[in-house]
């Protein structure tokens, strides 16, 4: 291969390596026309004999996968392991790393609940390689200065990709708009006031105008805050959710832009979203594991550990979430990972904080409920955890197992049975209604940009 001694740009290949000592991987990678650098200066890892599932292309076959540096270089049978690190994935699934559109990492301001350091490692344990963090921090993610400081913290402390979601209104108070363009330029990938739904329709209109201009989604939490405030901590009714979903669908249809409905929990909201989509409104939605796995039938609704917004609902709504997933109406599974300190749950129901620490149980709960109990094809569930959220969040180089994409991967053991023990969570938040539950399907290893960031 001496003639290959300079720089190469292969037309059509997404990954291009410029280097002094290049050899073409004979036979194996020739088909994908990828040049592999093999001069010892670059990390090369072969994941051997895994069942590679890629929801975008529909690939589902036993293959080897070569990682060079931070990217996937090729997927072939029998890739040479010579002078390369080897990860044995025999009997395991190799999937794109999970992507969560909705987590609370609590920094800045609530470091006693979670930090970027602990949260990112908890995400890695859950199989996540990229997450979108919500702006309900202190200060809220509402200025370029706060975002800059957060980005520096992420750079320093995170082991995975963290994408901030910018606030629609200052301090998420619903009073004064933030500068949406400035937030976008500071790196936000979406706009949302999260748990404090933007109640003023004019503010929402402005958010959709920004969404249209900047091509990022507006994420709505969908809760009629005026109504739930009046209910004072009572479990809020489906109406509080679906009326805001109707409002936001109508605003999105009128103004343009993209609407993403966070953690849908009612059948009416799911129906409305599906209908809007058939009418060409750009709306997508996510469902949280606790909303398709739990209902008032199998959970103690008076326990503070099941107190969450939107609430755990009726068995009819839970079944509607499963049906919506089966029908393809749901675009993503998102955890709404909401870690809290123990004392905020060890109080009476009315005073307890809302939220479930869900990032470390998400795959087990999804595999157990959707694949084992409901017979939903694994590839479909993986799509909701990977490729589809990547599309919604605008992550172009993630969520896919193909040459040239980031080597963000998760290796899964589908046979492993395990029990949820919150004391073993990496997250600071041990607040889970799944405590003691027996689950099947476990994350064995998480790889972010070519580096192992979690290993069982
Ligand atoms: O249960 C929830 N907890 N729902 C939200 O919308 C916010 C979240 C939190 O920040 O704790």
Short mmCIF file of C-alpha atoms and ligand atoms in Angstrom, two decimals:
data_model
loop_
_atom_site.label_atom_id
_atom_site.label_comp_id
_atom_site.label_asym_id
_atom_site.label_seq_id
_atom_site.Cartn_x
_atom_site.Cartn_y
_atom_site.Cartn_z
CA UNK A 1 0.00 0.00 0.00
CA UNK A 2 3.00 2.25 -0.39
CA UNK A 3 1.38 4.23 -3.09
CA UNK A 4 -1.17 5.45 -0.57
CA UNK A 5 1.09 7.89 1.15
CA UNK A 6 -0.40 11.28 1.19
CA UNK A 7 -3.82 12.66 1.55
CA UNK A 8 -6.95 11.06 0.34
CA UNK A 9 -10.43 12.25 -0.18
CA UNK A 10 -12.75 9.54 -1.30
CA UNK A 11 -15.80 10.81 -3.07
CA UNK A 12 -18.93 9.59 -1.33
CA UNK A 13 -17.21 8.54 1.88
CA UNK A 14 -18.33 10.59 4.86
CA UNK A 15 -15.19 9.94 6.84
CA UNK A 16 -12.02 11.35 5.42
CA UNK A 17 -8.66 10.75 7.01
CA UNK A 18 -5.61 12.83 6.14
CA UNK A 19 -2.47 11.10 7.27
CA UNK A 20 0.97 9.94 6.37
CA UNK A 21 0.60 6.22 6.65
CA UNK A 22 -2.61 4.90 5.34
CA UNK A 23 -3.63 1.46 4.30
CA UNK A 24 -6.79 0.28 2.79
CA UNK A 25 -8.43 -2.37 4.90
CA UNK A 26 -8.32 -5.19 2.39
CA UNK A 27 -11.51 -6.81 1.25
CA UNK A 28 -13.48 -6.00 4.35
CA UNK A 29 -13.85 -2.27 4.20
CA UNK A 30 -13.27 -1.89 0.51
CA UNK A 31 -16.97 -2.09 -0.17
CA UNK A 32 -17.65 0.93 1.99
CA UNK A 33 -14.71 2.77 0.42
CA UNK A 34 -13.38 3.92 3.76
CA UNK A 35 -9.72 4.56 4.22
CA UNK A 36 -8.42 3.33 7.52
CA UNK A 37 -5.49 4.97 9.20
CA UNK A 38 -3.29 2.40 10.87
CA UNK A 39 -0.21 4.25 12.04
CA UNK A 40 -0.71 3.74 15.75
CA UNK A 41 -1.59 7.39 16.34
CA UNK A 42 -5.32 6.87 16.30
CA UNK A 43 -7.54 4.82 18.53
CA UNK A 44 -9.03 1.87 16.69
CA UNK A 45 -11.57 -0.43 18.27
CA UNK A 46 -13.35 -3.43 16.83
CA UNK A 47 -16.67 -4.41 18.34
CA UNK A 48 -16.84 -8.10 17.51
CA UNK A 49 -19.79 -10.26 16.64
CA UNK A 50 -22.56 -8.07 17.99
CA UNK A 51 -26.10 -8.05 16.62
CA UNK A 52 -25.94 -4.60 15.07
CA UNK A 53 -29.34 -2.92 14.92
CA UNK A 54 -29.66 0.37 13.13
CA UNK A 55 -33.20 1.78 13.11
CA UNK A 56 -32.50 4.24 10.29
CA UNK A 57 -31.41 1.69 7.71
CA UNK A 58 -33.27 -1.29 9.18
CA UNK A 59 -29.99 -3.20 9.53
CA UNK A 60 -30.30 -6.11 11.97
CA UNK A 61 -27.45 -8.60 11.57
CA UNK A 62 -24.43 -10.05 13.31
CA UNK A 63 -21.50 -7.88 12.29
CA UNK A 64 -18.22 -6.38 13.40
CA UNK A 65 -17.95 -2.65 13.74
CA UNK A 66 -14.77 -0.64 13.46
CA UNK A 67 -14.35 2.61 15.35
CA UNK A 68 -11.53 4.92 14.35
CA UNK A 69 -11.07 7.83 16.73
CA UNK A 70 -14.53 9.19 17.48
CA UNK A 71 -16.34 7.87 14.39
CA UNK A 72 -17.74 4.68 13.00
CA UNK A 73 -15.41 3.64 10.19
CA UNK A 74 -17.15 0.56 8.86
CA UNK A 75 -19.53 -2.28 9.62
CA UNK A 76 -18.50 -5.60 8.12
CA UNK A 77 -18.22 -9.28 8.90
CA UNK A 78 -14.79 -10.36 10.17
CA UNK A 79 -12.96 -7.07 10.61
CA UNK A 80 -9.31 -7.64 11.43
CA UNK A 81 -8.47 -7.20 15.10
CA UNK A 82 -4.76 -6.84 14.45
CA UNK A 83 -3.32 -4.08 16.67
CA UNK A 84 -6.77 -2.96 17.65
CA UNK A 85 -8.65 -2.93 20.90
CA UNK A 86 -11.41 -5.54 20.84
CA UNK A 87 -14.80 -5.42 22.50
CA UNK A 88 -16.54 -8.77 22.48
CA UNK A 89 -20.24 -8.24 21.79
CA UNK A 90 -21.09 -11.87 21.18
CA UNK A 91 -24.74 -12.45 22.13
CA UNK A 92 -25.29 -8.71 22.61
CA UNK A 93 -27.12 -5.97 20.74
CA UNK A 94 -25.12 -3.05 19.36
CA UNK A 95 -27.40 -0.04 18.96
CA UNK A 96 -26.87 3.67 18.43
CA UNK A 97 -26.50 5.32 21.84
CA UNK A 98 -29.79 6.51 23.29
CA UNK A 99 -30.87 10.11 22.92
CA UNK A 100 -33.15 11.73 25.48
CA UNK A 101 -35.00 14.90 24.54
CA UNK A 102 -36.03 15.68 28.10
CA UNK A 103 -33.86 15.51 31.21
CA UNK A 104 -33.31 17.71 34.24
CA UNK A 105 -29.65 17.91 35.19
CA UNK A 106 -30.25 20.65 37.78
CA UNK A 107 -27.09 22.63 37.17
CA UNK A 108 -26.80 25.54 37.81
CA UNK A 109 -28.55 26.07 41.11
CA UNK A 110 -29.77 22.70 42.32
CA UNK A 111 -26.52 20.78 42.65
CA UNK A 112 -27.90 19.00 45.72
CA UNK A 113 -30.32 17.21 43.35
CA UNK A 114 -27.95 16.46 40.46
CA UNK A 115 -24.90 17.87 38.70
CA UNK A 116 -23.56 17.62 35.20
CA UNK A 117 -20.93 15.28 36.64
CA UNK A 118 -23.35 12.84 38.30
CA UNK A 119 -26.15 13.29 35.77
CA UNK A 120 -23.99 12.62 32.73
CA UNK A 121 -22.62 9.44 34.33
CA UNK A 122 -26.13 8.32 35.26
CA UNK A 123 -27.14 8.93 31.63
CA UNK A 124 -24.18 6.84 30.43
CA UNK A 125 -25.26 4.02 32.74
CA UNK A 126 -28.71 4.25 31.20
CA UNK A 127 -27.20 3.84 27.72
CA UNK A 128 -27.57 7.51 26.78
CA UNK A 129 -24.96 9.30 24.73
CA UNK A 130 -26.85 12.57 24.18
CA UNK A 131 -29.47 14.34 26.24
CA UNK A 132 -31.34 17.63 26.10
CA UNK A 133 -31.33 19.40 29.47
CA UNK A 134 -34.27 21.51 30.53
CA UNK A 135 -33.97 25.19 31.47
CA UNK A 136 -35.67 25.07 34.91
CA UNK A 137 -32.39 25.72 36.70
CA UNK A 138 -31.36 28.66 38.90
CA UNK A 139 -30.70 30.89 37.07
CA UNK A 140 -32.85 29.50 34.27
CA UNK A 141 -31.15 28.86 30.93
CA UNK A 142 -32.28 32.22 29.61
CA UNK A 143 -29.17 34.27 28.77
CA UNK A 144 -26.02 33.79 26.76
CA UNK A 145 -23.92 34.19 29.92
CA UNK A 146 -25.70 31.38 31.76
CA UNK A 147 -25.45 29.18 28.69
CA UNK A 148 -21.77 29.94 28.29
CA UNK A 149 -21.09 28.97 31.91
CA UNK A 150 -23.13 25.78 31.48
CA UNK A 151 -21.27 24.89 28.31
CA UNK A 152 -17.97 25.26 30.15
CA UNK A 153 -19.26 23.02 32.92
CA UNK A 154 -20.41 20.43 30.38
CA UNK A 155 -17.05 20.56 28.66
CA UNK A 156 -15.31 19.96 31.97
CA UNK A 157 -17.58 17.44 33.69
CA UNK A 158 -19.72 15.57 31.21
CA UNK A 159 -18.94 12.17 29.75
CA UNK A 160 -21.68 12.42 27.11
CA UNK A 161 -23.25 15.04 24.84
CA UNK A 162 -25.52 17.50 26.64
CA UNK A 163 -27.62 19.95 24.63
CA UNK A 164 -29.26 22.78 26.54
CA UNK A 165 -32.86 23.80 25.90
CA UNK A 166 -33.34 27.57 26.15
CA UNK A 167 -36.14 29.26 28.09
CA UNK A 168 -38.97 30.92 26.15
CA UNK A 169 -39.47 33.53 28.86
CA UNK A 170 -37.04 35.05 31.33
CA UNK A 171 -36.72 32.94 34.46
CA UNK A 172 -39.43 30.69 32.89
CA UNK A 173 -41.86 33.03 34.63
CA UNK A 174 -44.11 33.62 31.64
CA UNK A 175 -43.69 37.40 31.82
CA UNK A 176 -40.92 38.68 29.54
CA UNK A 177 -39.61 36.91 26.45
CA UNK A 178 -35.99 35.87 26.21
CA UNK A 179 -33.91 36.73 23.15
CA UNK A 180 -34.54 33.54 21.20
CA UNK A 181 -32.00 34.29 18.48
CA UNK A 182 -29.30 35.02 21.03
CA UNK A 183 -30.06 31.75 22.84
CA UNK A 184 -29.86 29.93 19.53
CA UNK A 185 -26.48 31.50 18.80
CA UNK A 186 -25.40 30.38 22.28
CA UNK A 187 -26.10 26.79 21.27
CA UNK A 188 -29.63 25.92 22.35
CA UNK A 189 -31.25 23.22 20.27
CA UNK A 190 -34.85 23.87 21.34
CA UNK A 191 -37.00 26.35 23.23
CA UNK A 192 -39.21 25.53 26.20
CA UNK A 193 -40.46 26.88 29.49
CA UNK A 194 -40.71 23.24 30.54
CA UNK A 195 -42.79 22.54 33.68
CA UNK A 196 -44.08 26.09 33.70
CA UNK A 197 -46.10 26.01 30.51
CA UNK A 198 -46.01 29.28 28.62
CA UNK A 199 -49.59 30.35 29.29
CA UNK A 200 -49.57 33.60 27.29
CA UNK A 201 -50.43 32.66 23.68
CA UNK A 202 -48.57 35.74 22.39
CA UNK A 203 -45.37 34.43 23.96
CA UNK A 204 -45.99 31.07 22.34
CA UNK A 205 -46.60 32.78 19.01
CA UNK A 206 -43.18 34.45 19.30
CA UNK A 207 -41.62 31.12 20.17
CA UNK A 208 -43.09 29.58 17.01
CA UNK A 209 -41.82 32.52 14.96
CA UNK A 210 -38.33 31.81 16.36
CA UNK A 211 -38.79 28.11 15.68
CA UNK A 212 -39.63 28.86 12.06
CA UNK A 213 -36.70 31.23 11.63
CA UNK A 214 -34.11 29.14 13.47
CA UNK A 215 -35.43 25.69 12.54
CA UNK A 216 -35.49 24.39 16.11
CA UNK A 217 -38.50 22.90 17.91
CA UNK A 218 -40.62 24.50 20.59
CA UNK A 219 -41.09 21.89 23.32
CA UNK A 220 -44.29 22.25 25.26
CA UNK A 221 -44.90 20.63 28.61
CA UNK A 222 -48.66 20.87 28.03
CA UNK A 223 -50.21 21.67 31.32
CA UNK A 224 -52.79 24.35 31.87
CA UNK A 225 -50.98 26.02 34.73
CA UNK A 226 -53.86 28.27 35.69
CA UNK A 227 -56.01 25.19 36.21
CA UNK A 228 -53.40 23.13 38.06
CA UNK A 229 -52.57 26.04 40.36
CA UNK A 230 -56.23 26.13 41.35
CA UNK A 231 -56.15 22.38 42.01
CA UNK A 232 -53.31 22.91 44.53
CA UNK A 233 -51.24 19.75 44.18
CA UNK A 234 -54.14 17.48 43.24
CA UNK A 235 -53.45 15.05 40.43
CA UNK A 236 -54.34 17.17 37.47
CA UNK A 237 -56.97 16.00 35.01
CA UNK A 238 -56.39 15.00 31.35
CA UNK A 239 -58.18 18.20 30.31
CA UNK A 240 -55.30 20.30 31.69
CA UNK A 241 -52.99 18.52 29.25
CA UNK A 242 -54.99 18.20 26.08
CA UNK A 243 -56.41 21.73 26.07
CA UNK A 244 -52.87 23.14 25.92
CA UNK A 245 -51.95 20.59 23.26
CA UNK A 246 -54.90 21.85 21.15
CA UNK A 247 -53.82 25.45 21.74
CA UNK A 248 -50.22 24.81 20.72
CA UNK A 249 -51.17 22.77 17.68
CA UNK A 250 -53.38 25.63 16.52
CA UNK A 251 -50.67 28.21 17.15
CA UNK A 252 -48.09 26.11 15.32
CA UNK A 253 -50.49 25.65 12.39
CA UNK A 254 -51.10 29.41 12.28
CA UNK A 255 -47.53 30.70 12.74
CA UNK A 256 -45.38 27.83 11.41
CA UNK A 257 -42.32 26.34 13.08
CA UNK A 258 -42.12 22.98 14.81
CA UNK A 259 -43.96 21.83 17.90
CA UNK A 260 -42.67 18.99 20.04
CA UNK A 261 -45.06 17.87 22.76
CA UNK A 262 -43.17 16.61 25.80
CA UNK A 263 -44.24 13.57 27.82
CA UNK A 264 -47.73 13.01 26.40
CA UNK A 265 -49.84 11.12 28.92
CA UNK A 266 -53.45 11.24 27.75
CA UNK A 267 -55.26 9.54 24.92
CA UNK A 268 -56.93 12.80 23.88
CA UNK A 269 -53.56 14.52 23.45
CA UNK A 270 -52.17 11.58 21.46
CA UNK A 271 -55.24 11.65 19.19
CA UNK A 272 -54.98 15.41 18.69
CA UNK A 273 -51.29 15.17 17.77
CA UNK A 274 -51.93 12.42 15.29
CA UNK A 275 -54.80 14.31 13.70
CA UNK A 276 -52.72 17.48 13.43
CA UNK A 277 -49.99 15.53 11.73
CA UNK A 278 -52.35 14.17 9.15
CA UNK A 279 -53.25 17.81 8.53
CA UNK A 280 -49.55 18.56 7.92
CA UNK A 281 -48.87 20.50 11.10
CA UNK A 282 -45.22 19.97 12.06
CA UNK A 283 -45.81 18.32 15.40
CA UNK A 284 -43.94 15.49 17.10
CA UNK A 285 -44.29 13.98 20.55
CA UNK A 286 -42.58 11.88 23.18
CA UNK A 287 -43.82 9.48 25.85
CA UNK A 288 -42.07 8.76 29.16
CA UNK A 289 -41.45 5.18 30.37
CA UNK A 290 -43.50 5.80 33.53
CA UNK A 291 -46.51 6.74 31.41
CA UNK A 292 -46.51 3.55 29.35
CA UNK A 293 -45.45 1.26 32.23
CA UNK A 294 -47.42 2.58 35.20
CA UNK A 295 -51.02 3.47 35.89
CA UNK A 296 -53.37 3.87 38.84
CA UNK A 297 -53.81 0.08 38.57
CA UNK A 298 -50.23 -0.92 39.35
CA UNK A 299 -48.84 1.96 41.36
CA UNK A 300 -49.56 3.49 44.75
CA UNK A 301 -50.94 6.84 43.64
CA UNK A 302 -50.66 8.24 47.17
CA UNK A 303 -46.90 7.65 47.33
CA UNK A 304 -44.74 10.72 46.83
CA UNK A 305 -42.43 8.57 44.69
CA UNK A 306 -45.12 8.33 42.01
CA UNK A 307 -45.83 12.07 42.15
CA UNK A 308 -44.82 13.46 38.77
CA UNK A 309 -45.95 16.03 36.23
CA UNK A 310 -47.81 14.99 34.09
CA UNK A 311 -49.21 12.50 36.61
CA UNK A 312 -49.36 8.73 36.32
CA UNK A 313 -52.78 8.27 34.80
CA UNK A 314 -55.54 5.69 34.34
CA UNK A 315 -54.98 2.24 32.89
CA UNK A 316 -56.98 3.42 29.87
CA UNK A 317 -54.49 6.22 29.24
CA UNK A 318 -51.53 3.89 29.76
CA UNK A 319 -52.96 1.52 27.16
CA UNK A 320 -53.56 4.48 24.85
CA UNK A 321 -49.83 5.34 25.11
CA UNK A 322 -48.92 1.77 24.14
CA UNK A 323 -51.43 1.86 21.27
CA UNK A 324 -50.01 5.20 20.10
CA UNK A 325 -46.51 3.69 20.06
CA UNK A 326 -47.75 0.67 18.11
CA UNK A 327 -49.52 2.93 15.61
CA UNK A 328 -46.37 4.99 15.06
CA UNK A 329 -47.92 8.15 16.50
CA UNK A 330 -45.13 8.53 19.06
CA UNK A 331 -41.77 9.89 17.86
CA UNK A 332 -39.56 9.40 20.90
CA UNK A 333 -39.24 7.88 24.33
CA UNK A 334 -37.99 10.56 26.73
CA UNK A 335 -37.42 9.99 30.42
CA UNK A 336 -38.18 13.41 31.99
CA UNK A 337 -35.37 12.37 34.37
CA UNK A 338 -36.15 14.55 37.39
CA UNK A 339 -33.81 13.77 40.29
CA UNK A 340 -34.69 15.11 43.74
CA UNK A 341 -33.04 15.01 47.12
CA UNK A 342 -34.58 12.44 49.50
CA UNK A 343 -36.12 15.01 51.85
CA UNK A 344 -38.24 16.53 49.11
CA UNK A 345 -40.04 13.20 48.72
CA UNK A 346 -40.04 12.24 52.40
CA UNK A 347 -42.90 14.53 53.21
CA UNK A 348 -46.64 14.55 52.67
CA UNK A 349 -48.03 14.25 49.15
CA UNK A 350 -49.07 17.86 48.82
CA UNK A 351 -45.62 19.22 49.67
CA UNK A 352 -43.54 16.61 47.86
CA UNK A 353 -41.64 17.53 44.70
CA UNK A 354 -42.84 16.33 41.33
CA UNK A 355 -40.56 14.00 39.43
CA UNK A 356 -38.98 10.60 38.83
CA UNK A 357 -35.29 9.81 38.52
CA UNK A 358 -35.72 7.75 35.38
CA UNK A 359 -32.57 7.71 33.26
CA UNK A 360 -31.11 4.51 34.70
CA UNK A 361 -34.30 2.47 34.44
CA UNK A 362 -35.47 3.69 31.02
CA UNK A 363 -34.13 0.88 28.86
CA UNK A 364 -35.12 -1.93 31.22
CA UNK A 365 -38.62 -0.49 31.62
CA UNK A 366 -38.96 0.07 27.86
CA UNK A 367 -37.68 -3.38 26.89
CA UNK A 368 -39.73 -5.16 29.54
CA UNK A 369 -42.96 -3.29 28.86
CA UNK A 370 -42.86 -2.66 25.15
CA UNK A 371 -40.90 -5.57 23.71
CA UNK A 372 -41.54 -8.41 26.17
CA UNK A 373 -45.02 -7.59 27.43
CA UNK A 374 -46.43 -5.84 24.34
CA UNK A 375 -44.55 -7.55 21.51
CA UNK A 376 -43.43 -4.33 19.89
CA UNK A 377 -40.45 -5.02 17.62
CA UNK A 378 -37.13 -4.19 19.28
CA UNK A 379 -35.99 -2.12 16.31
CA UNK A 380 -39.05 0.09 16.66
CA UNK A 381 -38.35 0.71 20.35
CA UNK A 382 -34.69 1.42 19.58
CA UNK A 383 -35.78 3.87 16.92
CA UNK A 384 -37.76 5.81 19.55
CA UNK A 385 -34.65 5.88 21.74
CA UNK A 386 -32.16 6.83 19.02
CA UNK A 387 -32.77 7.86 15.43
CA UNK A 388 -36.13 9.58 15.85
CA UNK A 389 -35.12 11.82 18.78
CA UNK A 390 -31.89 12.64 16.90
CA UNK A 391 -34.04 13.89 14.02
CA UNK A 392 -36.29 15.96 16.26
CA UNK A 393 -33.33 17.50 18.08
CA UNK A 394 -31.39 18.21 14.89
CA UNK A 395 -28.44 15.94 15.76
CA UNK A 396 -27.18 15.21 12.29
CA UNK A 397 -24.21 13.00 13.10
CA UNK A 398 -25.84 10.88 15.77
CA UNK A 399 -28.44 8.18 16.23
CA UNK A 400 -27.30 6.07 13.29
CA UNK A 401 -24.86 3.18 12.85
CA UNK A 402 -23.24 4.00 9.55
CA UNK A 403 -19.74 4.90 8.47
CA UNK A 404 -19.00 8.56 9.21
CA UNK A 405 -21.41 8.96 12.12
CA UNK A 406 -20.13 9.54 15.63
CA UNK A 407 -19.29 6.31 17.44
CA UNK A 408 -22.03 6.87 20.01
CA UNK A 409 -23.13 3.34 20.79
CA UNK A 410 -24.73 1.21 23.43
CA UNK A 411 -24.24 -2.51 23.93
CA UNK A 412 -27.26 -4.28 25.40
CA UNK A 413 -27.77 -7.64 27.07
CA UNK A 414 -31.36 -8.63 26.40
CA UNK A 415 -31.20 -11.78 28.49
CA UNK A 416 -30.05 -10.08 31.67
CA UNK A 417 -32.69 -9.87 34.40
CA UNK A 418 -32.15 -7.30 37.11
CA UNK A 419 -33.93 -5.56 39.91
CA UNK A 420 -34.30 -1.81 40.37
CA UNK A 421 -32.42 -0.80 43.51
CA UNK A 422 -32.30 2.96 43.75
CA UNK A 423 -29.32 2.95 46.11
CA UNK A 424 -27.32 1.63 43.19
CA UNK A 425 -28.23 4.60 40.97
CA UNK A 426 -25.37 6.86 39.96
CA UNK A 427 -27.83 9.75 39.87
CA UNK A 428 -28.12 11.72 43.08
CA UNK A 429 -31.88 11.30 42.73
CA UNK A 430 -33.04 7.97 44.17
CA UNK A 431 -36.70 8.89 43.66
CA UNK A 432 -38.24 6.07 41.67
CA UNK A 433 -41.63 4.35 41.73
CA UNK A 434 -39.94 1.35 40.05
CA UNK A 435 -38.07 0.37 43.24
CA UNK A 436 -37.81 -3.42 43.57
CA UNK A 437 -39.25 -4.04 40.11
CA UNK A 438 -37.82 -6.97 38.19
CA UNK A 439 -36.78 -5.98 34.67
CA UNK A 440 -35.22 -7.65 31.68
CA UNK A 441 -32.74 -5.96 29.32
CA UNK A 442 -29.62 -4.27 30.60
CA UNK A 443 -27.04 -1.80 29.36
CA UNK A 444 -23.64 -3.46 29.30
CA UNK A 445 -21.50 -0.71 27.83
CA UNK A 446 -21.95 2.83 26.57
CA UNK A 447 -19.53 4.38 24.12
CA UNK A 448 -19.44 8.12 23.49
CA UNK A 449 -17.40 9.33 20.54
CA UNK A 450 -15.31 6.18 20.57
CA UNK A 451 -14.66 6.13 24.32
CA UNK A 452 -16.24 3.75 26.81
CA UNK A 453 -18.07 5.94 29.32
CA UNK A 454 -19.93 3.17 31.13
CA UNK A 455 -19.23 -0.52 31.54
CA UNK A 456 -21.35 -2.92 33.59
O1 LIG B 1 -42.39 15.85 37.40
C1 LIG B 1 -41.78 16.79 36.93
N1 LIG B 1 -40.61 17.18 37.45
N2 LIG B 1 -42.31 17.46 35.91
C2 LIG B 1 -41.77 18.60 35.47
O2 LIG B 1 -42.28 19.16 34.56
C3 LIG B 1 -40.59 19.16 36.10
C4 LIG B 1 -39.81 18.12 36.77
C5 LIG B 1 -38.77 18.69 37.70
O3 LIG B 1 -38.08 19.63 37.30
O4 LIG B 1 -38.62 18.17 38.80
#
